[in-house]
mmCIF file of C-alpha atoms and ligand atoms in Angstrom:
data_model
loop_
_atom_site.group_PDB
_atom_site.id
_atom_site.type_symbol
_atom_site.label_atom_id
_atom_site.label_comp_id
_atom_site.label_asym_id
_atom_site.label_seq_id
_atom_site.Cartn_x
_atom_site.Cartn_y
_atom_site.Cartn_z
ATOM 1 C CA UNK A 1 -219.380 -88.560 -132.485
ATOM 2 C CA UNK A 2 -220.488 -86.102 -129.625
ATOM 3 C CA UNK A 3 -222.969 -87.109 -127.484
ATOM 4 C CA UNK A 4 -225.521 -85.094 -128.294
ATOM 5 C CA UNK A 5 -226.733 -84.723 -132.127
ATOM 6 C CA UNK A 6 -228.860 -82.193 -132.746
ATOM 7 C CA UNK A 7 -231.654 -82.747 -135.686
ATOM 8 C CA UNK A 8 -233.733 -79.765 -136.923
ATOM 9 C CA UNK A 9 -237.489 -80.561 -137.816
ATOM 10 C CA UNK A 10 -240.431 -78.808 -138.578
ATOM 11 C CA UNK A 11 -238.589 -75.514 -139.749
ATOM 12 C CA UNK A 12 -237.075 -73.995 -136.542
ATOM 13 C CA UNK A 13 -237.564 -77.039 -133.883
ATOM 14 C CA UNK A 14 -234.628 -79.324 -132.140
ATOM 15 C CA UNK A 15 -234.877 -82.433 -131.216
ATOM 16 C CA UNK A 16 -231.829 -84.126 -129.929
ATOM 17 C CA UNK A 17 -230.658 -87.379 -129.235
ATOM 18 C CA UNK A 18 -228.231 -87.800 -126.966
ATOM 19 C CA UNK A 19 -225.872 -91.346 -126.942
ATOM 20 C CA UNK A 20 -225.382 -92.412 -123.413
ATOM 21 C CA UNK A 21 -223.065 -95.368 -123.919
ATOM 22 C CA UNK A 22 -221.979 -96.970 -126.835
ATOM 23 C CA UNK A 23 -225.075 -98.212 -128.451
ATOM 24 C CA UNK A 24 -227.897 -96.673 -126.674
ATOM 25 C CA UNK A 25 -229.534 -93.172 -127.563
ATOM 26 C CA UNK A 26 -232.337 -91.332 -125.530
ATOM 27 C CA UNK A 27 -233.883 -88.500 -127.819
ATOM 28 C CA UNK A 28 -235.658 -85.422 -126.632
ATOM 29 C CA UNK A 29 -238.904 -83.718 -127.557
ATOM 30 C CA UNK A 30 -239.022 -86.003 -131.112
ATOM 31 C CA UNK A 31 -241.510 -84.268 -132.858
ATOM 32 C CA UNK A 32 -240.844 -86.349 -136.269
ATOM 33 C CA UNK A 33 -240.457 -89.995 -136.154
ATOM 34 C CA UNK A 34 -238.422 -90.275 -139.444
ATOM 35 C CA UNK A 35 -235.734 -87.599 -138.853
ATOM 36 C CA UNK A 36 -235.159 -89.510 -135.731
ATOM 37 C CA UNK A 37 -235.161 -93.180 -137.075
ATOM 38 C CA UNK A 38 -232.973 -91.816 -140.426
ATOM 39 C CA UNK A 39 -230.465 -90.486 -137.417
ATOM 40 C CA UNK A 40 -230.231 -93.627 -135.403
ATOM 41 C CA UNK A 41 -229.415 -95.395 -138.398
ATOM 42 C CA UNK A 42 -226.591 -93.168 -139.407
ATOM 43 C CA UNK A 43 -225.259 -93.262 -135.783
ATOM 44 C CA UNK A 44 -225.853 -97.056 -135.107
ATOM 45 C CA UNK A 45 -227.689 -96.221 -132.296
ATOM 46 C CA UNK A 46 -230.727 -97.858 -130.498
ATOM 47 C CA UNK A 47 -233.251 -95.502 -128.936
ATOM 48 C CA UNK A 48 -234.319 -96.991 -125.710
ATOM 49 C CA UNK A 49 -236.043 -93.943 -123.901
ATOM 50 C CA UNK A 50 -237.777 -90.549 -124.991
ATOM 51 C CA UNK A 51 -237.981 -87.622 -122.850
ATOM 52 C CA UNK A 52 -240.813 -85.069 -122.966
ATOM 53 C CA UNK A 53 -240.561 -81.465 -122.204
ATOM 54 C CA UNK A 54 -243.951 -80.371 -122.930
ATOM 55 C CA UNK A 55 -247.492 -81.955 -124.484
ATOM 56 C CA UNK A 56 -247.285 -79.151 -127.434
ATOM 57 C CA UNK A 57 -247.482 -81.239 -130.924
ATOM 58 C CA UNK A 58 -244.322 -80.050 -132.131
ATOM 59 C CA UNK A 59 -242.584 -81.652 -129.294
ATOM 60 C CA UNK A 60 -244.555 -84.862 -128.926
ATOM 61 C CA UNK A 61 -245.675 -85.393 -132.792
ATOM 62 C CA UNK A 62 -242.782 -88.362 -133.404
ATOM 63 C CA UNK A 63 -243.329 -89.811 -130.092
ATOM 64 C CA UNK A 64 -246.139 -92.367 -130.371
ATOM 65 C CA UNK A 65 -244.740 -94.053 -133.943
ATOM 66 C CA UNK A 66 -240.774 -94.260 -132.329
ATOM 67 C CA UNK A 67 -242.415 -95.871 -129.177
ATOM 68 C CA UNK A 68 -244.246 -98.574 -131.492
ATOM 69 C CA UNK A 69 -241.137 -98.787 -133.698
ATOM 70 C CA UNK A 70 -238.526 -99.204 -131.466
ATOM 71 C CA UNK A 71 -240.143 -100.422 -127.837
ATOM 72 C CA UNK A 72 -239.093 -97.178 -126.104
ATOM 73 C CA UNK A 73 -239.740 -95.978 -122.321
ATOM 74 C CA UNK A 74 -241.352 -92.467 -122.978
ATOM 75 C CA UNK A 75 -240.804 -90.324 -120.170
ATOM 76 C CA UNK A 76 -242.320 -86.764 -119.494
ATOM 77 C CA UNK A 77 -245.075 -84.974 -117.708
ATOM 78 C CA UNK A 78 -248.530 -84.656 -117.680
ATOM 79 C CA UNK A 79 -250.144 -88.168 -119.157
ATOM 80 C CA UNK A 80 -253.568 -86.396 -119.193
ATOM 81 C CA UNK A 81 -251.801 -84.357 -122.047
ATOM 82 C CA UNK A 82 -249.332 -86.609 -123.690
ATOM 83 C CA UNK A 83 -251.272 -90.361 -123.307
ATOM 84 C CA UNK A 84 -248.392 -92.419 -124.222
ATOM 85 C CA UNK A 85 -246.248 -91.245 -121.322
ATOM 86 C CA UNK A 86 -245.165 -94.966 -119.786
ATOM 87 C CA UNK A 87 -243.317 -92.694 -116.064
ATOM 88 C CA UNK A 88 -244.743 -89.522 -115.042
ATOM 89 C CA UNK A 89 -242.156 -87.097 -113.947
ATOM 90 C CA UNK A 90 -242.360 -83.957 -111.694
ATOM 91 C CA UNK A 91 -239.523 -81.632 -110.055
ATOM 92 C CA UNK A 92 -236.872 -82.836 -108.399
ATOM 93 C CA UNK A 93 -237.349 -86.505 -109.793
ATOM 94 C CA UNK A 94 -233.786 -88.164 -110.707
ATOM 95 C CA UNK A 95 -233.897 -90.662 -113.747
ATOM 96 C CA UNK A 96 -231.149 -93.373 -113.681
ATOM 97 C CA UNK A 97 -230.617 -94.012 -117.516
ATOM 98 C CA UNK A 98 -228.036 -96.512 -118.324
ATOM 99 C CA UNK A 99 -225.329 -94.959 -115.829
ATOM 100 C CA UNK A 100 -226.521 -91.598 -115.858
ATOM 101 C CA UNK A 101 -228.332 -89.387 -113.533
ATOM 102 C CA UNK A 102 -231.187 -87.150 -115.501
ATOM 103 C CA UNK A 103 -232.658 -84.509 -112.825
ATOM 104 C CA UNK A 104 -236.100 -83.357 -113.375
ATOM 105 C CA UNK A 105 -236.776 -79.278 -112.805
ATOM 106 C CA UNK A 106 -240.348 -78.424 -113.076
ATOM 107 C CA UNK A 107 -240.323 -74.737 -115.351
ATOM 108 C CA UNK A 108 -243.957 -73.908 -115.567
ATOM 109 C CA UNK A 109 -244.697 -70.845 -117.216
ATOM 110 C CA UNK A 110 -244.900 -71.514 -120.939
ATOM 111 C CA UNK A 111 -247.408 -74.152 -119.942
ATOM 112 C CA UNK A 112 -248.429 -75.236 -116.322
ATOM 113 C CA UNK A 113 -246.419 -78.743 -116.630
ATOM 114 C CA UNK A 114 -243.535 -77.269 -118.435
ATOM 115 C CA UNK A 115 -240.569 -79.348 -117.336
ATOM 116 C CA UNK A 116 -236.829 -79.740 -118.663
ATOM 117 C CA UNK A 117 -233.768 -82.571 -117.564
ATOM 118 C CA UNK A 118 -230.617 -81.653 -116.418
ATOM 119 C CA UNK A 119 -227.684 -84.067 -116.731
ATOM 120 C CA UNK A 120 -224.790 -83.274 -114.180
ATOM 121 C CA UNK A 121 -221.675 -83.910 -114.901
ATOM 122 C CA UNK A 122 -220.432 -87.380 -114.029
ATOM 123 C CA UNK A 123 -216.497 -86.171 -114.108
ATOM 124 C CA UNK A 124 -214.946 -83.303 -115.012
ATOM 125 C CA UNK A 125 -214.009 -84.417 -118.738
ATOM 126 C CA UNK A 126 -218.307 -84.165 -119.519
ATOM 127 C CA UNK A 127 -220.741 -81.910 -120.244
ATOM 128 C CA UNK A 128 -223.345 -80.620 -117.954
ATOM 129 C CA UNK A 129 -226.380 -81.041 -120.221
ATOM 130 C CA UNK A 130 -229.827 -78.987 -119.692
ATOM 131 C CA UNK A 131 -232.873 -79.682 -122.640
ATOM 132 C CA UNK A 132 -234.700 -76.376 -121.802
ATOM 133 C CA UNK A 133 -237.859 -76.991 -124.224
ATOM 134 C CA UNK A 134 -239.769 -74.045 -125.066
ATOM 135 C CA UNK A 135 -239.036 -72.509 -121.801
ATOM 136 C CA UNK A 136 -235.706 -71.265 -122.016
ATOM 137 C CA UNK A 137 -234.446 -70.336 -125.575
ATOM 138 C CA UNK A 138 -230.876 -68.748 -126.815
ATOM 139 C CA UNK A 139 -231.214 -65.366 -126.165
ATOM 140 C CA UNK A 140 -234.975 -65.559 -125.371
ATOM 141 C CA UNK A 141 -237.887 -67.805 -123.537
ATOM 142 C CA UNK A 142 -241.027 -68.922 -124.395
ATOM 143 C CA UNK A 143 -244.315 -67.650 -124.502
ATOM 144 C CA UNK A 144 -245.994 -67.368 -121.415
ATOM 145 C CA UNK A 145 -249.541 -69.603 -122.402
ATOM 146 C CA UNK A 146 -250.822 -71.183 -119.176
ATOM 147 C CA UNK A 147 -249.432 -69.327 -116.604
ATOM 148 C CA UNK A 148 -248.276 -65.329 -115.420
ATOM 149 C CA UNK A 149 -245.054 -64.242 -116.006
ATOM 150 C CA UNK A 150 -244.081 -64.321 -112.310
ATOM 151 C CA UNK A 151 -244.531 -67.787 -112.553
ATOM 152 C CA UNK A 152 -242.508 -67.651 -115.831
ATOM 153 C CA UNK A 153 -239.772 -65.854 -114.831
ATOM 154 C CA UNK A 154 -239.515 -67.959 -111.262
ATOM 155 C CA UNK A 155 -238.662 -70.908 -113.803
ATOM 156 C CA UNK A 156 -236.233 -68.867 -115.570
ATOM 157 C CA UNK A 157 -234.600 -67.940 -113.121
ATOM 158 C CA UNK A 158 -234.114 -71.560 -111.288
ATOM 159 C CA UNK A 159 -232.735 -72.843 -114.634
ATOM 160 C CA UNK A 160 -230.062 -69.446 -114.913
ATOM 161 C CA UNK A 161 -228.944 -70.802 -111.324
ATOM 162 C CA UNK A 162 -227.502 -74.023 -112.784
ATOM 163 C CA UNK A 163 -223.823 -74.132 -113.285
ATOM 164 C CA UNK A 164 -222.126 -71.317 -115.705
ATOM 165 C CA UNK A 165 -220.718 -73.843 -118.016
ATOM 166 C CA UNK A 166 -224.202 -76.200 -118.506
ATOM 167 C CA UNK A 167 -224.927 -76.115 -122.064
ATOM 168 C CA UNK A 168 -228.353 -75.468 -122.840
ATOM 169 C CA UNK A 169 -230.420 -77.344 -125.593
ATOM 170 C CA UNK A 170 -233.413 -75.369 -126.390
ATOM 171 C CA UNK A 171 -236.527 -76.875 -128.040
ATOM 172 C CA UNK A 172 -236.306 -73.989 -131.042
ATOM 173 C CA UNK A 173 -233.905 -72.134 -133.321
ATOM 174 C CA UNK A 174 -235.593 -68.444 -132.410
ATOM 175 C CA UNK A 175 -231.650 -67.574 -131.775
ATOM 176 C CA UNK A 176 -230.907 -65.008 -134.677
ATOM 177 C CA UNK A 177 -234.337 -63.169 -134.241
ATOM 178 C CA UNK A 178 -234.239 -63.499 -130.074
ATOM 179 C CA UNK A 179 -230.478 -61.481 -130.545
ATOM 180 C CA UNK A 180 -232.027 -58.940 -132.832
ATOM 181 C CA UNK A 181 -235.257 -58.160 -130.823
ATOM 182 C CA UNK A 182 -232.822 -57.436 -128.148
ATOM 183 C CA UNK A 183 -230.702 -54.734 -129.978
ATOM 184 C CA UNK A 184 -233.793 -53.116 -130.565
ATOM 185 C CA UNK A 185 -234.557 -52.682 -126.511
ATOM 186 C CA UNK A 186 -230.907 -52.096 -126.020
ATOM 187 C CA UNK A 187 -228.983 -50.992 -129.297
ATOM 188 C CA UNK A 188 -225.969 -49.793 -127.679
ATOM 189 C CA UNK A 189 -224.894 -53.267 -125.756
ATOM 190 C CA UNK A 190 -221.777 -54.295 -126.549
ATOM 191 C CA UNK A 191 -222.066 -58.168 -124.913
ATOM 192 C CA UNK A 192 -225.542 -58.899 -127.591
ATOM 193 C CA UNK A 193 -223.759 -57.002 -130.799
ATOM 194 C CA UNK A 194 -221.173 -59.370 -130.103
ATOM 195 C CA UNK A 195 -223.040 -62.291 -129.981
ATOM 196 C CA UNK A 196 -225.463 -61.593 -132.822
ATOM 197 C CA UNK A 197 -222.415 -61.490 -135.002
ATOM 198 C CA UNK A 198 -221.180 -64.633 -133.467
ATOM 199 C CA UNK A 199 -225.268 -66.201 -134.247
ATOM 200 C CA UNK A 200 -225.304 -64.750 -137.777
ATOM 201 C CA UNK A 201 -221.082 -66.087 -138.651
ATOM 202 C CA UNK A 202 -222.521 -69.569 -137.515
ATOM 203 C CA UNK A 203 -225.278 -69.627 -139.495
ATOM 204 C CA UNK A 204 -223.683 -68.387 -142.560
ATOM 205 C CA UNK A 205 -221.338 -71.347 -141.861
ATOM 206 C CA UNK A 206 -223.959 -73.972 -141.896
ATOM 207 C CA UNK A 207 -223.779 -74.591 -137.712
ATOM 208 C CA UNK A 208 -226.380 -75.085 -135.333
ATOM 209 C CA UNK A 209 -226.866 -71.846 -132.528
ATOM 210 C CA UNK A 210 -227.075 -74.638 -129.716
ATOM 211 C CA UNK A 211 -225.822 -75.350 -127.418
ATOM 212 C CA UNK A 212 -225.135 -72.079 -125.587
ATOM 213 C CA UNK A 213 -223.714 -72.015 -122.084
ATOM 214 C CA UNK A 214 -225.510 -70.876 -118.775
ATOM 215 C CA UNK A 215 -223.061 -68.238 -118.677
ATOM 216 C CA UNK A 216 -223.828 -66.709 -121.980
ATOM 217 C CA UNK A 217 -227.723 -66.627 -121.220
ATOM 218 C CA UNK A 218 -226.993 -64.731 -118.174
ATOM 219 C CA UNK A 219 -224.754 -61.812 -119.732
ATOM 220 C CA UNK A 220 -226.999 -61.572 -123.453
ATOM 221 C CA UNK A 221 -230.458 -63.078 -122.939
ATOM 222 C CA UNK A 222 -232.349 -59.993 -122.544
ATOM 223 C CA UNK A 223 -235.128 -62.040 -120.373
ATOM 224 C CA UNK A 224 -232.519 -62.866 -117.836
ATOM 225 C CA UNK A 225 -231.977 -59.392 -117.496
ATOM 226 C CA UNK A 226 -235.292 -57.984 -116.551
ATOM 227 C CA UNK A 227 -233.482 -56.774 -112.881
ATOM 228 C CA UNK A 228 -231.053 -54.726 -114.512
ATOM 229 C CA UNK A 229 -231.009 -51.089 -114.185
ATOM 230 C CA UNK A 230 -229.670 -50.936 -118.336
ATOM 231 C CA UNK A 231 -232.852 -52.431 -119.254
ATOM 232 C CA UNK A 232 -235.358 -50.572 -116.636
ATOM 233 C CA UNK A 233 -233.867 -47.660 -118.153
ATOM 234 C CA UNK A 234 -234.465 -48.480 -121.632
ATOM 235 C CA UNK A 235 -237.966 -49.411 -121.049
ATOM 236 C CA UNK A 236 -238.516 -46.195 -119.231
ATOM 237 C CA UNK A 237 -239.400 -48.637 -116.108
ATOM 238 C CA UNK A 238 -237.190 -47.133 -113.497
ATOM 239 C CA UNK A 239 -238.948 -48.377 -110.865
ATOM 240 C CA UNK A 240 -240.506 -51.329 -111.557
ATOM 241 C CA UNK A 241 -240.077 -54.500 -110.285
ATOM 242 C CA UNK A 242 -238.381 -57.549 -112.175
ATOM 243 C CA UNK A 243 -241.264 -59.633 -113.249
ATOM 244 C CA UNK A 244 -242.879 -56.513 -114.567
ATOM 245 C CA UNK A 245 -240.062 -55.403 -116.616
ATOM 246 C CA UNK A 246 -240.144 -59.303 -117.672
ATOM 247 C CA UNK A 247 -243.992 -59.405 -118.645
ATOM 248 C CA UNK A 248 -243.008 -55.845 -120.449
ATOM 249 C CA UNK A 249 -240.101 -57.643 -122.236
ATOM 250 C CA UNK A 250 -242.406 -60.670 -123.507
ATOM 251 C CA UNK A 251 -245.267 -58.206 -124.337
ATOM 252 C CA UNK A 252 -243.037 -56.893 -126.735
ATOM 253 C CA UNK A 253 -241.563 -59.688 -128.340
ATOM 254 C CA UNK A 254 -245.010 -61.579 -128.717
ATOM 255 C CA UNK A 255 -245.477 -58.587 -131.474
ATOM 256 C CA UNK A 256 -241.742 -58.434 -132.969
HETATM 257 FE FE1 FE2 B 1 -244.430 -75.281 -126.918
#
């Protein structure tokens, strides 16, 4: 089995569990207790931790009955929010799980105490691992509720600094409408036809759209690409600065 299983909930949300030696499982943003406990089963796996992106009920709804269920650590931010936090995290913390290292990156924007966990490699046979929550999605980002967009984007842009090949985990599956909201700012780029037909050919054959890689967000995901000239252009914005081509970009989308 991989490490990481992804489990859809809700409609379009991911939570994901993610096996960090043989027995043990830590699952992220598990908004429904039962798709989690029905997945442990099937993998033989005990959950010992939860982490916590966000307070937002469709990240946190499972997280209460798996803590009373299985005697879980529940990790995140913000315990005003999310009450049965047992460690409060903030940026730059580093989580020793088992033997892994889990950094903390603080990505306010979508709300003020926004976080997601990075996993570095441990050797060069792994995975670098990023949960992005609702801050950071394939192809798109979340919206901007408690903060601007500068402050937005700022966290966008520290998590498109990671390493090229980090796959990113996003909290949603917005992938297939993210790709097509950004043919209709750019129509004529080649890189996010390409992809959409790689989106819709995985769909169609019953995959997931996550993980994608660092790499691919930087070259398709249109957000990422608020400093380009192709997109000022297109926006007739040839002067304007980054985060106000950005806000522009999530204007739009909030009424795709
Ligand atoms: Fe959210």
């Amino acid at each position: 089995m991989e490490s990481v299983v992804t489990i859809p909930a809700f409609g379009d949300n991911f939570i994901y569990l993610y096996r960090y030696d043989k027995n043990n499982a830590l699952a992220v943003d598990p908004c429904d207790s039962s798709a989690v406990l029905n997945s442990l089963n099937e993998h033989n796996l005990k959950l010992t931790t939860i982490l916590i992106t966000h307070h937002h009920w469709d990240h946190t709804g499972g997280v209460s009955d798996l803590k009373k269920k299985t005697g879980c650590e529940v990790i995140g931010p913000d315990k005003r929010r999310i009450p049965a936090i047992d460690r409060v995290v903030d940026d730059k913390h580093v989580l020793a799980i088992g033997n892994i290292e889990i950094h903390v990156i603080a990505t306010p924007g979508h709300t003020k105490t926004s976080v997601c966990y990075y996993i570095p490699a441990s050797n060069e046979n792994e995975h670098k691992i990023l949960w992005t929550g609702d801050t950071l999605f394939a192809g798109g980002c979340g919206r901007i509720m408690e903060c601007n967009a500068q402050t937005m984007f700022d966290s966008l842009l520290r998590l498109a600094s990671l390493p090229d090949d980090t796959l990113v985990y996003c909290g949603h599956d917005y992938t297939l409408e993210n790709y097509e909201f950004a043919l209709t700012i750019e129509p004529d780029n080649k890189a996010v036809q390409q992809r959409l037909q790689e989106i819709k050919q995985t769909i169609r054959a019953g995959g997931f759209t996550v993980p994608s890689t660092i790499l691919q967000e930087k070259a398709t995901n249109i957000f990422l690409r608020s400093d380009t000239n192709e997109i000022k252009t297109a926006l007739k914005m040839p002067d304007a600065g980054a985060v106000d081509v950005f806000a522009e970009l999530r204007r739009r989308k909030d009424i795709f």
